[in-house]
Amino acid sequence: MTASNASITTVSLPYGTAGIAAAARVIADGGCVAMPTETVYGLAADATDSRAVAGIYAAKGRPGFNPLIVHVPDRAAAEALAIFDEAADRLAEAFWPGPLTLVLPMRKGAGIASLVTAGLPTIAIRVPAHDAMQALLAATGRPLAAPSANASGSISPTRAEHVLRSLDGRIPMVIDAGPTPSGIESTIIACADGRVRQLRPGPISREAVADLLGVAIGGAGAGIEAPGQLASHYAPSKPVRLNATVRQAGEWLIGFGTVQGDDTLSARGDAVEAAARLFDALHIADSAGTARIAVAPVPDKGLGAAINDRLRRAAVPA
Ligand code: TXA
Ligand code: MG
């Protein structure tokens, strides 16, 4: 794992047997690789490895932890992670492999790092149609979390050159398979509580989904469809006090660095480790037998800024 601010050499390899083998080694070592999909290039890491997932956020410099899409090779692998209702079943049957992401209730014991789902009980999952991503899934045997392979705030990459434009020196490898066929990020459809909602428009139209299911498809909210910005932020059920250096009566203290607590994000003050533990630590604190949660200060640099953004949201009463 590389520190968020260190410059590393980014290797660009053509898609092929050697490239996929090299990419699979990076993933197995807990790193992330930029990979073409049929939509955009994604920055892939092992979705079961919280430190590897933290590395994705570190490389992208995301200001917060939006939940990520998990890529799997086929429907059977998706079934192991998520619970399909009838609508989800029909959508997967019709559009997978392809540019459709389904947000579904996550299965207990799915083994996905909580940083991937941002602590949510749902998981965004898709079966990509691109040979390169499928080859990497086969070579690693892991579910792969992959947001678009661009630095936060820059446009989505549809060519390896786009990836390098914003992530050169920040990731170890990009696999180049030329321009992506679609260039638009996948359509996101949530199937929960017997309802079907479109969270993000994409290559598969709302009409195509409505025609298939024989029902009108609503959106997640009025107008602004920025999935992950809306209902997706995990907030504990009890008050959260930030920048705490000592535990007060009735608090569960989540430590960091020299601030020791009932738990710690990272005893050695490592932001990557802290990001990897963040949602687990909040869940543990939430279920602890105390009335309130306190969290030690985390320096606001690198991934620390994303951690603090997330902590501030957790501290706002629901
Ligand atoms: O085409 C794509 O989907 C590309 C390629 C690489 O697969 N990936 C992609 O990932 O666009 P990303 O991270 O840029 O977008 C993921 C979107 C975010 O808007 C996030 O909020 C939403 O998926 N999302 C993920 N999990 C979610 C969940 N459990 N509930 C609601 N929204 C979720
Ligand atoms: Mg994106």
Coordinates of C-alpha atoms and ligand atoms in Angstrom, one line a residue:
M1 CA 0.0 0.0 0.0
T2 CA 1.3 3.4 -0.9
A3 CA 0.7 6.5 1.1
S4 CA -1.9 8.8 -0.3
N5 CA 0.6 11.6 -1.1
A6 CA 3.6 9.5 -2.3
S7 CA 4.3 9.5 -6.0
I8 CA 4.7 6.1 -7.6
T9 CA 5.4 5.0 -11.1
T10 CA 2.2 4.1 -13.0
V11 CA 2.7 1.2 -15.5
S12 CA 0.5 1.1 -18.6
L13 CA 0.1 -2.4 -20.0
P14 CA -1.9 -3.5 -23.1
Y15 CA -4.9 -5.7 -22.4
G16 CA -3.7 -9.3 -22.9
T17 CA -2.6 -12.4 -20.9
A18 CA 0.6 -10.8 -19.5
G19 CA -1.3 -7.5 -18.5
I20 CA -4.1 -9.4 -16.8
A21 CA -1.6 -11.6 -14.9
A22 CA 0.3 -8.5 -13.7
A23 CA -2.9 -6.7 -12.7
A24 CA -4.1 -9.8 -10.8
R25 CA -0.8 -9.7 -8.8
V26 CA -1.4 -6.1 -7.9
I27 CA -4.9 -6.9 -6.7
A28 CA -3.7 -9.9 -4.7
D29 CA -1.1 -7.7 -3.0
G30 CA -3.9 -5.3 -1.9
G31 CA -3.3 -2.7 -4.6
C32 CA -5.7 -1.1 -7.1
V33 CA -5.5 -1.2 -10.9
A34 CA -7.3 0.9 -13.5
M35 CA -9.3 -1.4 -15.8
P36 CA -11.5 -0.8 -18.8
T37 CA -15.2 -1.8 -18.6
E38 CA -17.8 -1.4 -21.3
T39 CA -18.8 2.0 -19.6
V40 CA -15.7 3.8 -18.3
Y41 CA -12.4 2.8 -16.9
G42 CA -12.7 1.7 -13.3
L43 CA -10.2 1.7 -10.4
A44 CA -10.5 -1.9 -9.2
A45 CA -9.5 -3.4 -5.8
D46 CA -10.4 -6.5 -3.8
A47 CA -13.8 -5.6 -2.3
T48 CA -13.3 -7.9 0.6
D49 CA -10.0 -6.1 1.6
S50 CA -10.7 -2.9 3.5
R51 CA -7.2 -1.6 3.2
A52 CA -7.2 -2.2 -0.5
V53 CA -10.5 -0.3 -0.8
A54 CA -9.1 2.5 1.3
G55 CA -6.3 2.7 -1.3
I56 CA -8.9 3.4 -4.0
Y57 CA -10.2 6.5 -2.0
A58 CA -6.6 7.6 -1.3
A59 CA -5.7 7.4 -5.0
K60 CA -8.9 9.2 -6.1
G61 CA -8.6 11.9 -3.4
R62 CA -12.3 11.6 -2.8
P63 CA -13.6 14.2 -0.4
G64 CA -15.9 11.6 1.1
F65 CA -16.7 7.9 1.1
N66 CA -19.4 7.4 -1.5
P67 CA -20.3 3.8 -1.7
L68 CA -18.7 1.8 -4.6
I69 CA -20.0 -0.6 -7.2
V70 CA -18.9 -4.2 -6.7
H71 CA -18.1 -6.1 -10.0
V72 CA -18.7 -9.8 -10.1
P73 CA -18.2 -12.4 -13.0
D74 CA -21.8 -13.7 -13.1
R75 CA -25.2 -13.9 -11.6
A76 CA -24.2 -16.8 -9.2
A77 CA -21.4 -14.6 -7.7
A78 CA -23.9 -11.8 -7.3
E79 CA -26.4 -14.1 -5.5
A80 CA -23.7 -14.8 -3.0
L81 CA -23.5 -11.1 -2.0
A82 CA -27.0 -9.8 -2.5
I83 CA -30.7 -10.7 -2.1
F84 CA -32.7 -10.5 -5.4
D85 CA -36.4 -9.8 -5.4
E86 CA -38.5 -10.6 -8.5
A87 CA -37.7 -7.3 -10.2
A88 CA -34.0 -7.6 -9.6
D89 CA -34.2 -11.1 -10.9
R90 CA -35.7 -10.0 -14.2
L91 CA -33.4 -7.0 -14.6
A92 CA -30.3 -9.2 -14.1
E93 CA -31.7 -11.8 -16.5
A94 CA -32.3 -9.1 -19.2
F95 CA -29.3 -6.8 -18.8
W96 CA -26.3 -8.8 -17.4
P97 CA -23.6 -8.8 -18.4
G98 CA -23.9 -5.2 -19.2
P99 CA -24.1 -1.6 -18.0
L100 CA -26.7 -2.0 -15.3
T101 CA -25.9 -1.7 -11.6
L102 CA -28.4 -3.1 -9.1
V103 CA -28.6 -1.7 -5.5
L104 CA -29.9 -4.6 -3.4
P105 CA -30.0 -5.7 0.2
M106 CA -26.7 -7.2 1.1
R107 CA -26.5 -10.8 2.3
K108 CA -25.4 -11.4 5.8
G109 CA -21.8 -12.6 5.9
A110 CA -21.2 -11.4 2.3
G111 CA -17.6 -10.5 3.4
I112 CA -17.6 -7.2 1.6
A113 CA -15.5 -4.4 3.3
S114 CA -17.8 -2.0 5.0
L115 CA -15.9 0.9 3.3
V116 CA -17.3 -0.4 0.0
T117 CA -20.9 0.1 1.0
A118 CA -20.1 3.1 3.3
G119 CA -21.7 1.1 6.1
L120 CA -25.0 0.7 4.2
P121 CA -27.2 -2.4 4.4
T122 CA -27.4 -2.4 0.6
I123 CA -24.8 -3.2 -2.0
A124 CA -24.4 -1.9 -5.6
I125 CA -23.5 -4.7 -7.8
R126 CA -23.0 -5.4 -11.5
V127 CA -21.7 -8.0 -14.0
P128 CA -19.5 -6.1 -16.5
A129 CA -19.6 -7.1 -20.2
H130 CA -16.0 -6.1 -21.0
D131 CA -13.6 -8.9 -21.6
A132 CA -10.7 -7.2 -19.8
M133 CA -12.7 -6.8 -16.5
Q134 CA -14.1 -10.3 -16.9
A135 CA -10.5 -11.6 -17.3
L136 CA -9.4 -9.8 -14.2
L137 CA -12.4 -11.2 -12.2
A138 CA -11.5 -14.7 -13.4
A139 CA -7.8 -14.2 -12.6
T140 CA -8.3 -12.8 -9.1
G141 CA -11.3 -14.8 -8.0
R142 CA -12.4 -11.8 -6.0
P143 CA -15.4 -9.4 -6.2
L144 CA -13.8 -6.1 -7.3
A145 CA -14.9 -2.7 -6.1
A146 CA -14.4 -0.2 -8.8
P147 CA -15.4 3.5 -9.0
S148 CA -14.6 5.4 -12.2
A149 CA -10.8 5.7 -12.5
N150 CA -10.4 9.4 -12.2
A151 CA -9.3 11.8 -9.5
S152 CA -12.2 13.2 -7.6
G153 CA -13.8 16.1 -9.4
S154 CA -12.4 15.3 -12.9
I155 CA -14.4 13.7 -15.7
S156 CA -14.9 10.0 -16.1
P157 CA -12.2 8.2 -18.1
T158 CA -13.1 6.5 -21.3
R159 CA -9.5 5.9 -22.4
A160 CA -6.3 4.9 -20.6
E161 CA -4.9 8.4 -21.4
H162 CA -7.8 9.9 -19.4
V163 CA -6.9 7.7 -16.4
L164 CA -3.3 8.8 -16.6
R165 CA -4.2 12.5 -16.9
S166 CA -5.6 12.5 -13.4
L167 CA -4.1 9.4 -11.7
D168 CA -0.5 9.1 -13.1
G169 CA 1.8 8.7 -10.2
R170 CA -1.0 7.8 -7.9
I171 CA -1.8 4.2 -8.9
P172 CA 0.5 1.3 -9.8
M173 CA -1.1 0.2 -13.1
V174 CA -3.5 0.8 -15.9
I175 CA -4.6 -1.8 -18.4
D176 CA -5.1 -0.3 -21.8
A177 CA -7.8 -1.8 -24.1
G178 CA -8.5 1.4 -26.0
P179 CA -11.6 3.5 -25.7
T180 CA -14.6 2.1 -23.8
P181 CA -17.6 1.1 -25.9
S182 CA -20.2 3.1 -23.9
G183 CA -18.4 6.0 -22.2
I184 CA -21.4 6.6 -19.9
E185 CA -21.4 5.1 -16.4
S186 CA -23.8 2.3 -15.7
T187 CA -27.5 2.9 -15.0
I188 CA -28.2 2.4 -11.3
I189 CA -31.5 0.8 -10.3
A190 CA -32.4 0.1 -6.6
C191 CA -34.7 -2.7 -5.9
A192 CA -35.8 -2.7 -2.3
D193 CA -39.0 -2.9 -0.3
G194 CA -40.9 -4.0 -3.4
R195 CA -40.1 -0.7 -5.2
V196 CA -37.9 -0.1 -8.2
R197 CA -36.1 3.3 -8.4
Q198 CA -33.6 4.7 -10.9
L199 CA -30.7 6.3 -8.9
R200 CA -28.6 7.2 -11.9
P201 CA -29.4 7.4 -15.6
G202 CA -27.1 5.5 -17.9
P203 CA -26.8 3.4 -21.0
I204 CA -29.9 1.3 -20.1
S205 CA -32.8 3.7 -20.3
R206 CA -35.5 4.2 -17.7
E207 CA -38.0 3.3 -20.4
A208 CA -36.2 0.0 -21.1
V209 CA -36.4 -0.9 -17.5
A210 CA -40.1 0.2 -17.2
D211 CA -41.0 -1.8 -20.4
L212 CA -39.3 -4.9 -19.1
L213 CA -41.0 -4.8 -15.7
G214 CA -44.3 -3.3 -16.9
V215 CA -44.3 -0.6 -14.3
A216 CA -43.3 3.1 -14.2
I217 CA -39.9 3.7 -12.7
G218 CA -39.5 6.5 -10.2
G219 CA -36.3 8.3 -9.3
A220 CA -34.6 8.5 -5.9
G221 CA -35.8 12.1 -5.3
A222 CA -36.7 15.3 -7.2
G223 CA -34.3 16.5 -9.8
I224 CA -30.8 16.1 -8.4
E225 CA -29.8 12.5 -8.9
A226 CA -26.4 12.2 -7.2
P227 CA -26.7 8.8 -5.8
G228 CA -24.7 8.3 -2.7
Q229 CA -25.4 11.9 -1.7
L230 CA -28.9 11.2 -0.7
A231 CA -30.0 8.5 1.7
S232 CA -26.8 6.6 1.6
H233 CA -24.9 8.1 4.5
Y234 CA -24.6 5.9 7.5
A235 CA -25.3 7.8 10.7
P236 CA -25.1 6.2 14.1
S237 CA -28.3 6.2 16.1
K238 CA -26.8 8.1 19.0
P239 CA -25.0 11.5 19.4
V240 CA -21.4 11.7 18.1
R241 CA -18.9 14.2 19.5
L242 CA -15.9 15.0 17.3
N243 CA -12.3 16.0 18.2
A244 CA -12.5 14.3 21.5
T245 CA -9.2 13.8 23.4
V246 CA -10.7 12.3 26.6
R247 CA -13.7 10.1 27.2
Q248 CA -16.6 11.8 29.0
A249 CA -19.1 9.8 31.1
G250 CA -21.4 7.8 29.0
E251 CA -19.3 7.9 25.9
W252 CA -17.7 5.2 23.7
L253 CA -14.4 6.8 22.5
I254 CA -13.0 5.9 19.1
G255 CA -9.3 6.7 19.3
F256 CA -6.7 7.7 16.7
G257 CA -3.0 7.9 17.1
T258 CA -2.0 8.9 20.7
V259 CA -5.7 9.3 21.7
Q260 CA -6.5 5.8 23.1
G261 CA -10.1 4.9 23.4
D262 CA -12.4 1.9 23.7
D263 CA -11.4 1.2 20.1
T264 CA -9.0 2.9 17.7
L265 CA -9.2 3.8 14.0
S266 CA -5.4 3.4 13.9
A267 CA -3.1 3.3 16.9
R268 CA -0.2 4.4 14.8
G269 CA -2.1 7.3 13.3
D270 CA -2.2 5.9 9.8
A271 CA -5.0 7.5 7.7
V272 CA -5.3 4.6 5.3
E273 CA -5.7 2.1 8.1
A274 CA -8.2 4.6 9.7
A275 CA -10.3 4.8 6.6
A276 CA -10.4 1.1 6.3
R277 CA -11.7 0.8 9.8
L278 CA -14.0 3.8 9.9
F279 CA -17.4 2.2 9.2
D280 CA -16.7 -0.9 11.3
A281 CA -15.7 1.3 14.2
L282 CA -18.9 3.4 13.9
H283 CA -21.0 0.2 13.8
I284 CA -19.3 -1.2 16.8
A285 CA -19.7 2.1 18.7
D286 CA -23.3 2.2 17.7
S287 CA -24.0 -1.2 19.2
A288 CA -21.9 -0.6 22.3
G289 CA -23.8 -0.1 25.6
T290 CA -23.1 3.6 25.9
A291 CA -25.4 6.6 25.3
R292 CA -23.0 8.6 23.1
I293 CA -20.0 8.2 20.8
A294 CA -16.9 10.4 20.8
V295 CA -14.2 10.3 18.2
A296 CA -10.6 11.5 18.5
P297 CA -9.3 14.2 16.1
V298 CA -7.9 12.9 12.8
P299 CA -5.5 15.3 10.9
D300 CA -7.3 16.9 8.0
K301 CA -4.8 15.9 5.3
G302 CA -4.9 13.3 2.5
L303 CA -7.4 10.6 3.3
G304 CA -7.9 12.3 6.7
A305 CA -10.1 14.9 4.9
A306 CA -12.4 12.2 3.6
I307 CA -12.5 10.6 7.1
N308 CA -13.4 14.0 8.6
D309 CA -16.1 14.7 6.0
R310 CA -17.7 11.3 6.8
L311 CA -17.3 11.9 10.6
R312 CA -19.0 15.3 10.3
R313 CA -21.9 13.7 8.5
A314 CA -22.1 11.0 11.2
A315 CA -22.2 13.7 13.9
V316 CA -25.3 15.5 12.3
P317 CA -28.4 14.1 14.0
A318 CA -30.5 12.0 11.6
Ligands
TXA1 O1 -20.2 2.2 -15.1 C1 -19.9 2.2 -13.9 O2 -20.8 2.0 -13.0 C2 -18.5 2.5 -13.4 C3 -17.7 1.3 -13.9 C4 -16.2 1.4 -13.4 O3 -18.3 0.1 -13.4 N1 -18.4 2.7 -12.0 C5 -18.9 3.8 -11.4 O4 -18.6 3.9 -10.1 O5 -19.5 4.7 -12.0 P1 -18.7 5.2 -9.2 O6 -18.1 4.9 -7.9 O7 -18.2 6.4 -10.0 O8 -20.3 5.4 -9.0 C6 -20.9 4.5 -8.1 C7 -22.3 5.1 -7.8 C8 -22.2 6.3 -6.8 O9 -23.0 7.3 -7.3 C9 -22.7 5.7 -5.5 O10 -23.3 6.7 -4.7 C10 -23.7 4.7 -6.0 O11 -23.0 4.1 -7.1 N2 -23.9 3.6 -5.0 C11 -23.0 2.6 -4.7 N3 -23.5 1.9 -3.7 C12 -24.8 2.4 -3.4 C13 -25.8 2.0 -2.5 N4 -25.7 1.0 -1.7 N5 -26.9 2.8 -2.5 C14 -27.1 3.8 -3.4 N6 -26.1 4.2 -4.2 C15 -25.0 3.5 -4.3
MG2 MG -17.6 8.4 -10.7

